[in-house]
């Protein structure tokens, strides 16, 4: 069995393993438009293999179900109509059992294809599909946490599975000297189009923290009136705080005078030494202001990353998600992957405890709108 | 076994029977705030028995699960906090299996209670609970149809089960002479508070149709440009048509030039002789205008009903849902049943193919906002 | 000069007189879609004479300005396109001076027409135009008050001009016996289509208050927690209270612990003996509930009116605004006057201190959505 | 008279001159929340001098009117409560005459102050106030155009005054070599805090167009289906196009088959050789995509600017509005000037035909949300 096929199988199995603790009921709801149900993640990542690979590489390929092309397309307008994004939670049929059949069907066809007809172009697309599925694994678990958080009885996903109970391994400040640095992916392994285009940037002297902000530090900010002091906030962030009555990180809840947070192990007391998470860019920026510091740029982060302990939180940077020089949108559906989101979003660097093993990369550019908090986000300060 | 207990058991079994064709997935979604998932209907009607009866009549009653009082309360503010109405589709736990356990648990306790300690007050509340569950049975099936209608693959609930494929049994016009008539429930059987208060009204001469409007007649209206002619519409109705781009009854869809409609047997061609359904009050009123006729008042309907064939559609009347003379709101939670909705809604009379047997009554006052179409509504003309 | 012409002139002059205390700036803004600027009222009531009369009765009539047909049509879809209702406050040109020229121009043509060519059909339309202008005079002053109320410096419209500082002249209860009564306009003077169709209704015994609810009585309701007790409110009213954080009648404001209200004489302390005003139907109904009473129906009001002192407040009834038996919509644009609003609104009877002299009538059916408060509304109880 | 005082007087007079062609009515409306009425611009820029200077520098200064601090504060939270931004169009009093009195009053006090007590700190604040007023002069005229555009009779502001009828003076491409460049304001003249912090950036080789995109070129894009081809658009831009049914630049309107646009001289045919304006960032970016090119970054623009003819349009760059290295927010109210808007906005460079003389600067960083079009924006391509 080829290494690639092994990676394919492992990735597909990991999605299955993530869903092991679920009841059928848990696969269905989509309470908000920015998150999707497990059923959809499982189907859409499978659809990707069928649509981008099997339909093109297998002669006379019979699709598992002709409706699925419509039902499980996400945003690829090139590939025709798609079900409405906000209505993913209404689709009860096919059943979960059928979704698993679908996955098996596609897996078998990919297996056959790899055995008989492997070409570099095919392998490249399979690697893209694997990385795509890994992205959806991370979303699957964070979206699920978000859906569970609506339930006033605080469901437990799995005992001992806690994405947010980590401490810092390092402390102090790292100093980097000014100069021209090279940024962007270099090499021949898998990477996304948005990190391609190795190019130079000039960085001034800066210092970057070796540790991430902890719950304890953030509680100090809260207790110092951080959420009530407009001077610390961007104008848009201040509106966000007031319109949504934000008073704490997402999932936090005061019970008998003590901060608790909803975790995948249920409602737990907030531990001051644990690394803070589930904060928006606005909160990250306000906290940095309060400290008299700032967030790093994505370039500073990338250059410093070799000397940092990272991988526990997606770290907000004060860089907008924009194209690198010479960024080109690929032809066809694959070209819709990243480029069209390059407006209104901020870059996050690193990776999180929800990121599948092997999917993280120091040149990886994650991006979200500044208001979002349901990912495993965190704060690293610079000055 | 007492007759009441038999009725209780039959009613509870009927809810179960209605859900027989469902997959677990189907119990969950709530795509719109005005409809609820099957899971919620099954739980809430059970909660009603637990909350209104068992907690009060069984000494030291142990609730099945203390969270359920919160999760499955609908709008009874008297009884404390409740889960948010628009978030019913997010609650995956308890599972469906647990909901059925809950139903069994409550059924057993009601059975014991009826065996050992039956009083008129108790029996009255059980009859209320039965009628309440019957109301939810009707909603369960119409809400389910609505959720299924979102699915582009048009799920089949059950072959041979079609709520909307009926023809008229009668034709022509019934004439009623002017005079003072008595309106409202008279007798000692079960009835709701809103139909109580027998009182007199004066009716002028009127004629009322013995048949309901058919799909064929409505297609004539559509083909005559009914949806484009503002003169036929109430101002609010005209805004509704334009804001929502309404061009046909709910669930209708043109396929290859022919009108089809989604039914619980899947997508089917619209039959001209079948009785029209899934129309709003606005559409009913515009159609009547187009015919140069009008909708009956609820009083005209009630007086004529003895000589009419009714029970296939909820028939829109041109009566607002307002209190009868001497209407009094009952004390306590039961008092929240109907009275507080007496604004902004129109009365529908009769009953529909989705109404459980024995639940219909000529004095029954159903009511919905004029825009709603997901119930089995229809049009009877008057002049 | 004919009596009709005199009435026409007086009515037109009264609009002018109402605007005497205004600055040009005051003619322009429209802060909410349900109210209109003075400029628009002056223009639209003039447009009505031009569009409905001059264009049809004067051979080769030259319109004052061809754009005005578009700019100052309100909702008459029969007469072609119209400016968007919510954008009336954006139209700065024509200037106010031009609007007054327009009024003079139309007045002269009407004068000529009446002198030379008076027919019963023409006179009927002029009377309609006069009544239409009177309706807009009432709206002009109440809309103006609403716009002024946005200004934190509380502008004074005119010293000594106060629409809301009246006391009750009568007290006690009037008893009416049950029976068949006749309702609706009878006679040959001017009346609207919605009050036509004299018909019989049956009324049960009832009592109706000879006085209107005062500020003092309403403050008792407020101090007894009326706005916090959901049991008193219709469900829709309770949402309205909470969504809009309603805590008092419109324009009330607590200053140094004392209730004040914005009046056309500026901010004034609320006088307990003055008759309450600026309340919604929801508030009227909740107050009646709190008293253990109810609002009268519009039929009860009409029958009792001969023995009541009325004319200070528009009195909310618990009757929905629906067509009388044999109501027919007139042909053409005039037919759009009232009929198309017969849904979702409640009837108010009587008239208010803002109603022009001679415009009030005991069969007059005013109507508003239950949430509106900017008219001079009040409460009369029944039981 | 000092040079500074002359500049102050000239600037203040220019605001007055801009309003010369206005009727009083034109000073009032605010149809959208992102624009403000002339009355507000005149008052707010005056308030700035009173609040930031006179109150601090004139002993026992008597404010013109104590309400104005509240009425004419824009967004300076440091300085206490302010009138609601979206309600500026509702404030009819003070009148325009009073606003001009207010301006004169403040002008006299500033004049006295400069004569008697000039210090560098004072002069710096007066220069800030002048620049602030110049910014509002540009907004005044563009906001006014926007309000006038709502009027279906297309008001003429002034014959011969046309902000958008310019042609390119230059053509071809300018080439810039890669290297480390210095960015940001250098010198001692007036500049804003956001352009301060001279720093180095590395630029790769690039070419930038010597001309701006013309109406003719943009019409080609439109005729080639640019607004219908999702591949050209950012995802957010594509939603914007569809949600708002965008089919052309702002103010364009097809009359008898020919494109016209609303200008301050009324509705005029679009001239193909004129420089395109009133387009959003989304449109600029889609057009660049269609050309196979891109927008310049703000740094490229600044470095190239010495060799470019600029000043006719605000030129969209593909740079997000973010802080320069070492950006610090000033203490007090002045610190709210720019920094808090550094999220969700794109940088525009250059200046426009609406920019007051002497206010333009090659390091000037203007910024708007990508959807806005009411400024005099344009496109310069890079590759």
mmCIF file of C-alpha atoms in Angstrom, chain C residues 21-26 28-29 31 39 67 70-71 83 87 89-97 147-148 150-153 155-156, chain D residues 21-26 28-29 31 39 67 70-71 83 87 89-97 147-148 150-153 155-156:
data_model
loop_
_atom_site.group_PDB
_atom_site.id
_atom_site.type_symbol
_atom_site.label_atom_id
_atom_site.label_comp_id
_atom_site.label_asym_id
_atom_site.label_seq_id
_atom_site.Cartn_x
_atom_site.Cartn_y
_atom_site.Cartn_z
ATOM 1 C CA UNK C 21 -45.174 78.624 13.646
ATOM 2 C CA UNK C 22 -42.795 76.512 11.571
ATOM 3 C CA UNK C 23 -39.334 77.332 10.338
ATOM 4 C CA UNK C 24 -38.491 76.131 6.854
ATOM 5 C CA UNK C 25 -36.229 73.507 8.383
ATOM 6 C CA UNK C 26 -39.211 71.956 10.179
ATOM 7 C CA UNK C 28 -38.404 68.567 5.841
ATOM 8 C CA UNK C 29 -37.551 65.583 8.079
ATOM 9 C CA UNK C 31 -37.534 60.236 10.923
ATOM 10 C CA UNK C 39 -44.098 69.579 3.281
ATOM 11 C CA UNK C 67 -43.093 65.823 -11.585
ATOM 12 C CA UNK C 70 -44.983 61.227 -9.025
ATOM 13 C CA UNK C 71 -43.567 63.024 -6.002
ATOM 14 C CA UNK C 83 -41.974 58.168 -4.740
ATOM 15 C CA UNK C 87 -37.875 58.634 1.344
ATOM 16 C CA UNK C 89 -37.722 63.221 4.049
ATOM 17 C CA UNK C 90 -35.018 63.283 1.375
ATOM 18 C CA UNK C 91 -36.826 65.478 -1.132
ATOM 19 C CA UNK C 92 -35.585 69.031 -0.602
ATOM 20 C CA UNK C 93 -36.775 70.412 -3.945
ATOM 21 C CA UNK C 94 -39.319 71.778 -4.754
ATOM 22 C CA UNK C 95 -38.769 74.300 -1.963
ATOM 23 C CA UNK C 96 -41.427 75.239 0.557
ATOM 24 C CA UNK C 97 -42.000 78.481 -1.312
ATOM 25 C CA UNK C 147 -40.322 64.660 14.677
ATOM 26 C CA UNK C 148 -39.792 67.397 17.243
ATOM 27 C CA UNK C 150 -36.365 63.457 18.491
ATOM 28 C CA UNK C 151 -34.703 66.762 19.162
ATOM 29 C CA UNK C 152 -32.948 66.691 22.538
ATOM 30 C CA UNK C 153 -33.633 70.393 22.974
ATOM 31 C CA UNK C 155 -38.622 72.542 20.437
ATOM 32 C CA UNK C 156 -41.714 74.576 21.262
ATOM 33 C CA UNK D 21 -26.104 77.495 -3.969
ATOM 34 C CA UNK D 22 -28.194 75.724 -1.324
ATOM 35 C CA UNK D 23 -31.768 76.349 -0.292
ATOM 36 C CA UNK D 24 -32.483 76.066 3.402
ATOM 37 C CA UNK D 25 -34.329 72.819 2.701
ATOM 38 C CA UNK D 26 -31.132 71.257 1.352
ATOM 39 C CA UNK D 28 -31.541 69.139 6.463
ATOM 40 C CA UNK D 29 -31.936 65.570 5.164
ATOM 41 C CA UNK D 31 -31.152 59.678 3.911
ATOM 42 C CA UNK D 39 -26.104 71.599 8.524
ATOM 43 C CA UNK D 67 -26.832 71.981 23.855
ATOM 44 C CA UNK D 70 -24.274 67.202 22.627
ATOM 45 C CA UNK D 71 -25.861 67.858 19.251
ATOM 46 C CA UNK D 83 -26.760 62.692 19.420
ATOM 47 C CA UNK D 87 -30.771 60.868 13.536
ATOM 48 C CA UNK D 89 -31.498 64.472 9.669
ATOM 49 C CA UNK D 90 -34.246 64.870 12.278
ATOM 50 C CA UNK D 91 -32.825 67.906 14.058
ATOM 51 C CA UNK D 92 -34.521 70.982 12.598
ATOM 52 C CA UNK D 93 -33.611 73.368 15.388
ATOM 53 C CA UNK D 94 -31.289 75.236 15.726
ATOM 54 C CA UNK D 95 -32.107 76.782 12.382
ATOM 55 C CA UNK D 96 -29.585 77.352 9.630
ATOM 56 C CA UNK D 97 -29.500 81.024 10.519
ATOM 57 C CA UNK D 147 -28.940 63.245 -0.985
ATOM 58 C CA UNK D 148 -29.805 65.065 -4.199
ATOM 59 C CA UNK D 150 -32.619 60.508 -4.232
ATOM 60 C CA UNK D 151 -34.716 63.223 -5.756
ATOM 61 C CA UNK D 152 -36.375 61.992 -8.947
ATOM 62 C CA UNK D 153 -36.191 65.480 -10.404
ATOM 63 C CA UNK D 155 -31.616 68.906 -8.665
ATOM 64 C CA UNK D 156 -28.836 71.054 -10.082
#
